[in-house]
Amino acid sequence: MNKTIAIVRVSTILQTEDNGGTSIQLQTEKLKQYSHLHDLDLKETIVDVASGGLETRDGIEKLKEMIERKEVDKVLIYNVSRAFRSILHFANFYEYLKKNNVELISVCEGLRSSRKEHQMIFGIFISVAAYDKDNINFRLHNGRKTKVRNNERGFGGRIPFGYKRIDGDLVTDTNAEIVKYIFKKTNQLNKRNLTKTKKTQTLLKLLKDRGFTYNGKDFKNWNIRTILNNPFYVGEMNYSGINTTHNYEKIISKRMFNQV
């Protein structure tokens, strides 16, 4: 039997040779040429548009289902880094194929898992691929931190209550008035001789009586705590341990924030 399945992967659909990528078209053509040259019966080419750091991907899962149905003898990949960037994930995939007596063939490297001398080389290539990914992530992370220090990086985390994103920018929404109310009432309650629990219960009741909700649900004590402790409302934010300022609209004054 000679049932061969090819699997190609790109991180995004825009990954083409023009911008430094290895496109779906290029990989597909190379795998077809290899199959024809080595008389392999290429039944199907599965396309994955996903990160190589993911172990569970639609294409991989489809391939495994075909293997379970005994529809695959050989799996073709363009190169090792096109399959997985993670050493652990590749090792798991490699062992899975081996367990099911499916040969893995990496076209660019000229490697076949059925050959003893190639098994060690497979391991070396995936180690290099993982090292390359770590370097890329390191450079990206440092680049983001530099932009933060220079106040050039926009907001990229979870959007604080009271803001919404429009065209990549953050603007205040109707919930900003609730944020102001929470700070104002908390400041007033702090001046009364109340326990911490009593203050929280009182504020929760006031919010509910006015029909104020947190993303459609009644406020909880931790919602209030998160809001009161978030310096984003006064123009500050933190990225990877770096405190910086932002240029978005402020909801609360620094004086009010410090009083609360």
CSV table of C-alpha atoms in Angstrom, one decimal:
chain,number,residue,atom,x,y,z
A,1,MET,CA,0.0,0.0,0.0
A,2,ASN,CA,1.1,3.6,-0.7
A,3,LYS,CA,-1.3,6.1,0.7
A,4,THR,CA,0.5,9.4,1.1
A,5,ILE,CA,-0.9,12.5,2.7
A,6,ALA,CA,0.8,15.9,2.6
A,7,ILE,CA,0.4,18.6,5.2
A,8,VAL,CA,1.4,22.2,4.7
A,9,ARG,CA,1.3,25.0,7.3
A,10,VAL,CA,1.5,28.8,7.4
A,11,SER,CA,1.1,31.1,10.4
A,12,THR,CA,-1.3,33.4,8.5
A,13,ILE,CA,-2.9,33.3,5.1
A,14,LEU,CA,-0.8,36.4,4.1
A,15,GLN,CA,2.5,34.5,4.6
A,16,THR,CA,3.9,34.6,1.1
A,17,GLU,CA,7.4,34.5,-0.5
A,18,ASP,CA,7.1,38.2,-1.1
A,19,ASN,CA,7.1,39.1,2.6
A,20,GLY,CA,9.6,36.4,3.7
A,21,GLY,CA,7.2,33.5,4.2
A,22,THR,CA,6.8,30.0,2.7
A,23,SER,CA,3.4,30.1,1.1
A,24,ILE,CA,0.8,27.4,0.8
A,25,GLN,CA,1.3,27.4,-3.0
A,26,LEU,CA,5.1,26.9,-2.8
A,27,GLN,CA,4.9,24.1,-0.2
A,28,THR,CA,2.1,22.3,-2.1
A,29,GLU,CA,4.0,22.4,-5.4
A,30,LYS,CA,7.2,21.1,-3.9
A,31,LEU,CA,5.3,18.2,-2.2
A,32,LYS,CA,3.6,17.3,-5.4
A,33,GLN,CA,6.9,17.3,-7.3
A,34,TYR,CA,8.5,15.1,-4.6
A,35,SER,CA,5.6,12.6,-4.8
A,36,HIS,CA,5.8,12.4,-8.5
A,37,LEU,CA,9.6,11.9,-8.5
A,38,HIS,CA,9.4,9.1,-5.9
A,39,ASP,CA,6.3,7.4,-7.2
A,40,LEU,CA,4.2,8.2,-4.1
A,41,ASP,CA,0.4,8.1,-4.4
A,42,LEU,CA,-0.4,11.5,-3.0
A,43,LYS,CA,-4.1,11.3,-2.0
A,44,GLU,CA,-4.6,14.7,-0.4
A,45,THR,CA,-2.8,17.9,0.8
A,46,ILE,CA,-4.1,19.2,4.1
A,47,VAL,CA,-3.7,22.9,4.8
A,48,ASP,CA,-3.2,24.4,8.2
A,49,VAL,CA,-3.3,28.1,8.9
A,50,ALA,CA,-2.0,28.2,12.5
A,51,SER,CA,1.0,28.8,14.7
A,52,GLY,CA,3.6,26.0,14.6
A,53,GLY,CA,3.7,26.3,18.4
A,54,LEU,CA,0.2,24.7,18.6
A,55,GLU,CA,-0.1,21.0,19.1
A,56,THR,CA,-3.8,20.8,18.4
A,57,ARG,CA,-4.6,22.2,14.9
A,58,ASP,CA,-7.5,21.4,12.5
A,59,GLY,CA,-5.2,19.9,9.9
A,60,ILE,CA,-3.3,17.7,12.4
A,61,GLU,CA,-6.5,16.5,13.9
A,62,LYS,CA,-7.9,15.6,10.4
A,63,LEU,CA,-4.7,13.8,9.6
A,64,LYS,CA,-4.9,11.8,12.8
A,65,GLU,CA,-8.5,10.8,12.1
A,66,MET,CA,-7.3,9.5,8.7
A,67,ILE,CA,-4.5,7.6,10.3
A,68,GLU,CA,-6.9,6.0,12.8
A,69,ARG,CA,-9.0,4.8,9.8
A,70,LYS,CA,-5.8,3.3,8.3
A,71,GLU,CA,-5.9,5.6,5.3
A,72,VAL,CA,-2.3,6.8,5.6
A,73,ASP,CA,1.0,5.1,5.1
A,74,LYS,CA,3.2,8.2,4.6
A,75,VAL,CA,3.1,11.8,5.7
A,76,LEU,CA,4.9,14.5,3.7
A,77,ILE,CA,6.0,17.8,5.1
A,78,TYR,CA,7.8,20.7,3.5
A,79,ASN,CA,10.4,20.9,6.3
A,80,VAL,CA,10.5,20.3,10.0
A,81,SER,CA,9.7,23.9,11.0
A,82,ARG,CA,6.6,23.9,8.8
A,83,ALA,CA,5.3,21.0,10.9
A,84,PHE,CA,5.9,22.2,14.5
A,85,ARG,CA,8.1,24.8,16.3
A,86,SER,CA,7.8,23.0,19.6
A,87,ILE,CA,10.2,20.2,20.4
A,88,LEU,CA,7.7,18.5,22.7
A,89,HIS,CA,4.8,18.8,20.2
A,90,PHE,CA,6.9,17.5,17.3
A,91,ALA,CA,8.2,14.6,19.5
A,92,ASN,CA,4.6,13.7,20.4
A,93,PHE,CA,3.6,13.8,16.7
A,94,TYR,CA,6.7,11.9,15.6
A,95,GLU,CA,6.0,9.1,18.2
A,96,TYR,CA,2.3,9.0,17.2
A,97,LEU,CA,3.3,8.4,13.6
A,98,LYS,CA,5.8,5.8,14.6
A,99,LYS,CA,3.3,4.0,16.8
A,100,ASN,CA,0.9,3.8,13.9
A,101,ASN,CA,3.6,2.6,11.4
A,102,VAL,CA,3.3,5.8,9.4
A,103,GLU,CA,6.5,7.1,7.7
A,104,LEU,CA,7.3,10.8,8.0
A,105,ILE,CA,9.1,12.4,5.1
A,106,SER,CA,10.6,15.9,5.2
A,107,VAL,CA,11.2,17.0,1.6
A,108,CYS,CA,13.6,19.9,2.0
A,109,GLU,CA,15.9,18.1,4.5
A,110,GLY,CA,15.6,14.8,2.5
A,111,LEU,CA,14.7,12.9,5.7
A,112,ARG,CA,12.6,9.8,6.1
A,113,SER,CA,11.7,8.4,9.6
A,114,SER,CA,12.0,4.9,8.3
A,115,ARG,CA,15.7,5.3,8.1
A,116,LYS,CA,17.7,4.8,11.3
A,117,GLU,CA,20.3,7.4,10.4
A,118,HIS,CA,17.6,10.1,9.8
A,119,GLN,CA,15.8,9.7,13.1
A,120,MET,CA,18.5,11.6,15.1
A,121,ILE,CA,18.7,14.3,12.4
A,122,PHE,CA,14.9,14.9,12.8
A,123,GLY,CA,15.5,15.7,16.4
A,124,ILE,CA,18.3,18.1,15.6
A,125,PHE,CA,16.2,20.0,13.1
A,126,ILE,CA,13.3,20.5,15.4
A,127,SER,CA,15.7,21.7,18.1
A,128,VAL,CA,17.0,24.4,15.7
A,129,ALA,CA,13.4,25.3,14.8
A,130,ALA,CA,12.4,25.8,18.4
A,131,TYR,CA,15.6,27.8,19.1
A,132,ASP,CA,14.8,30.1,16.2
A,133,LYS,CA,11.2,30.6,17.4
A,134,ASP,CA,12.5,31.5,20.9
A,135,ASN,CA,14.9,34.1,19.4
A,136,ILE,CA,12.0,35.7,17.4
A,137,ASN,CA,9.8,35.9,20.5
A,138,PHE,CA,12.7,37.4,22.5
A,139,ARG,CA,13.3,40.1,19.9
A,140,LEU,CA,9.6,40.9,19.6
A,141,HIS,CA,9.2,41.1,23.4
A,142,ASN,CA,12.2,43.4,23.7
A,143,GLY,CA,10.9,45.5,20.8
A,144,ARG,CA,7.5,45.9,22.6
A,145,LYS,CA,9.3,46.8,25.9
A,146,THR,CA,11.4,49.5,24.1
A,147,LYS,CA,8.2,51.0,22.6
A,148,VAL,CA,6.6,51.0,26.1
A,149,ARG,CA,9.7,52.9,27.5
A,150,ASN,CA,9.4,55.4,24.7
A,151,ASN,CA,5.6,55.8,25.2
A,152,GLU,CA,5.2,54.5,21.6
A,153,ARG,CA,3.3,51.3,22.2
A,154,GLY,CA,-0.5,51.3,22.2
A,155,PHE,CA,-2.7,49.4,24.6
A,156,GLY,CA,-2.8,45.7,23.8
A,157,GLY,CA,-4.2,44.0,26.9
A,158,ARG,CA,-7.7,43.4,28.3
A,159,ILE,CA,-9.7,46.5,27.9
A,160,PRO,CA,-10.6,48.2,31.2
A,161,PHE,CA,-14.2,48.6,32.2
A,162,GLY,CA,-15.3,52.0,30.9
A,163,TYR,CA,-13.4,51.9,27.6
A,164,LYS,CA,-14.0,50.4,24.2
A,165,ARG,CA,-11.9,49.9,21.1
A,166,ILE,CA,-12.7,51.8,17.9
A,167,ASP,CA,-10.4,51.5,14.9
A,168,GLY,CA,-7.5,50.2,17.0
A,169,ASP,CA,-7.9,53.1,19.5
A,170,LEU,CA,-9.4,53.2,23.0
A,171,VAL,CA,-12.2,55.6,23.8
A,172,THR,CA,-14.4,55.9,26.9
A,173,ASP,CA,-17.9,54.5,26.7
A,174,THR,CA,-21.1,54.9,28.8
A,175,ASN,CA,-19.6,52.7,31.5
A,176,ALA,CA,-17.1,55.5,32.3
A,177,GLU,CA,-19.9,57.2,34.3
A,178,ILE,CA,-20.2,54.1,36.4
A,179,VAL,CA,-16.5,54.1,37.1
A,180,LYS,CA,-16.7,57.7,38.2
A,181,TYR,CA,-19.7,56.9,40.4
A,182,ILE,CA,-17.7,54.0,42.0
A,183,PHE,CA,-14.8,56.2,42.8
A,184,LYS,CA,-17.0,59.1,44.1
A,185,LYS,CA,-19.1,56.9,46.4
A,186,THR,CA,-16.1,54.9,47.6
A,187,ASN,CA,-14.4,58.2,48.6
A,188,GLN,CA,-17.6,59.2,50.5
A,189,LEU,CA,-18.0,55.9,52.2
A,190,ASN,CA,-14.3,56.0,53.3
A,191,LYS,CA,-15.2,59.1,55.4
A,192,ARG,CA,-17.8,57.2,57.3
A,193,ASN,CA,-17.0,54.9,60.2
A,194,LEU,CA,-17.8,51.7,58.3
A,195,THR,CA,-16.0,48.3,58.1
A,196,LYS,CA,-14.5,47.3,54.8
A,197,THR,CA,-17.2,44.7,54.3
A,198,LYS,CA,-20.0,47.1,55.1
A,199,LYS,CA,-18.6,49.7,52.7
A,200,THR,CA,-18.5,47.1,49.9
A,201,GLN,CA,-22.0,45.8,50.6
A,202,THR,CA,-23.3,49.4,50.7
A,203,LEU,CA,-21.6,50.2,47.3
A,204,LEU,CA,-22.9,47.0,45.7
A,205,LYS,CA,-26.5,47.9,46.8
A,206,LEU,CA,-26.2,51.4,45.5
A,207,LEU,CA,-25.0,50.1,42.1
A,208,LYS,CA,-27.8,47.6,41.9
A,209,ASP,CA,-30.5,50.1,42.9
A,210,ARG,CA,-29.3,52.3,40.0
A,211,GLY,CA,-29.4,49.5,37.6
A,212,PHE,CA,-25.6,49.6,37.0
A,213,THR,CA,-24.1,46.4,35.8
A,214,TYR,CA,-20.7,45.0,35.0
A,215,ASN,CA,-20.8,43.6,31.4
A,216,GLY,CA,-24.5,42.8,31.8
A,217,LYS,CA,-24.3,41.2,35.3
A,218,ASP,CA,-24.6,42.5,38.8
A,219,PHE,CA,-21.4,43.9,40.2
A,220,LYS,CA,-19.3,41.7,42.5
A,221,ASN,CA,-16.9,42.8,45.1
A,222,TRP,CA,-13.9,41.8,43.0
A,223,ASN,CA,-15.2,43.9,40.1
A,224,ILE,CA,-15.1,46.9,42.3
A,225,ARG,CA,-11.7,46.0,43.7
A,226,THR,CA,-10.3,45.7,40.1
A,227,ILE,CA,-11.6,49.0,39.1
A,228,LEU,CA,-10.4,50.9,42.2
A,229,ASN,CA,-6.9,49.4,41.8
A,230,ASN,CA,-6.5,50.1,38.1
A,231,PRO,CA,-4.2,53.1,37.5
A,232,PHE,CA,-5.2,53.1,33.8
A,233,TYR,CA,-8.1,55.4,34.7
A,234,VAL,CA,-5.6,58.1,35.6
A,235,GLY,CA,-3.4,57.7,32.6
A,236,GLU,CA,-0.9,55.0,33.7
A,237,MET,CA,-0.3,51.5,32.6
A,238,ASN,CA,2.1,48.6,33.1
A,239,TYR,CA,3.7,46.3,30.6
A,240,SER,CA,6.0,43.5,31.6
A,241,GLY,CA,6.9,45.2,34.8
A,242,ILE,CA,7.5,48.6,33.1
A,243,ASN,CA,5.3,51.5,34.4
A,244,THR,CA,4.5,54.1,31.8
A,245,THR,CA,1.8,56.6,30.8
A,246,HIS,CA,-0.8,56.4,28.0
A,247,ASN,CA,-2.4,59.1,25.9
A,248,TYR,CA,-6.0,57.8,26.1
A,249,GLU,CA,-8.7,59.8,27.8
A,250,LYS,CA,-8.5,59.7,31.6
A,251,ILE,CA,-11.7,58.9,33.6
A,252,ILE,CA,-10.5,59.7,37.1
A,253,SER,CA,-8.2,62.4,38.5
A,254,LYS,CA,-5.0,61.4,40.1
A,255,ARG,CA,-6.1,63.1,43.3
A,256,MET,CA,-9.3,61.1,43.5
A,257,PHE,CA,-7.5,57.8,42.7
A,258,ASN,CA,-5.0,58.5,45.6
A,259,GLN,CA,-7.8,59.4,48.0
A,260,VAL,CA,-9.6,56.1,47.4
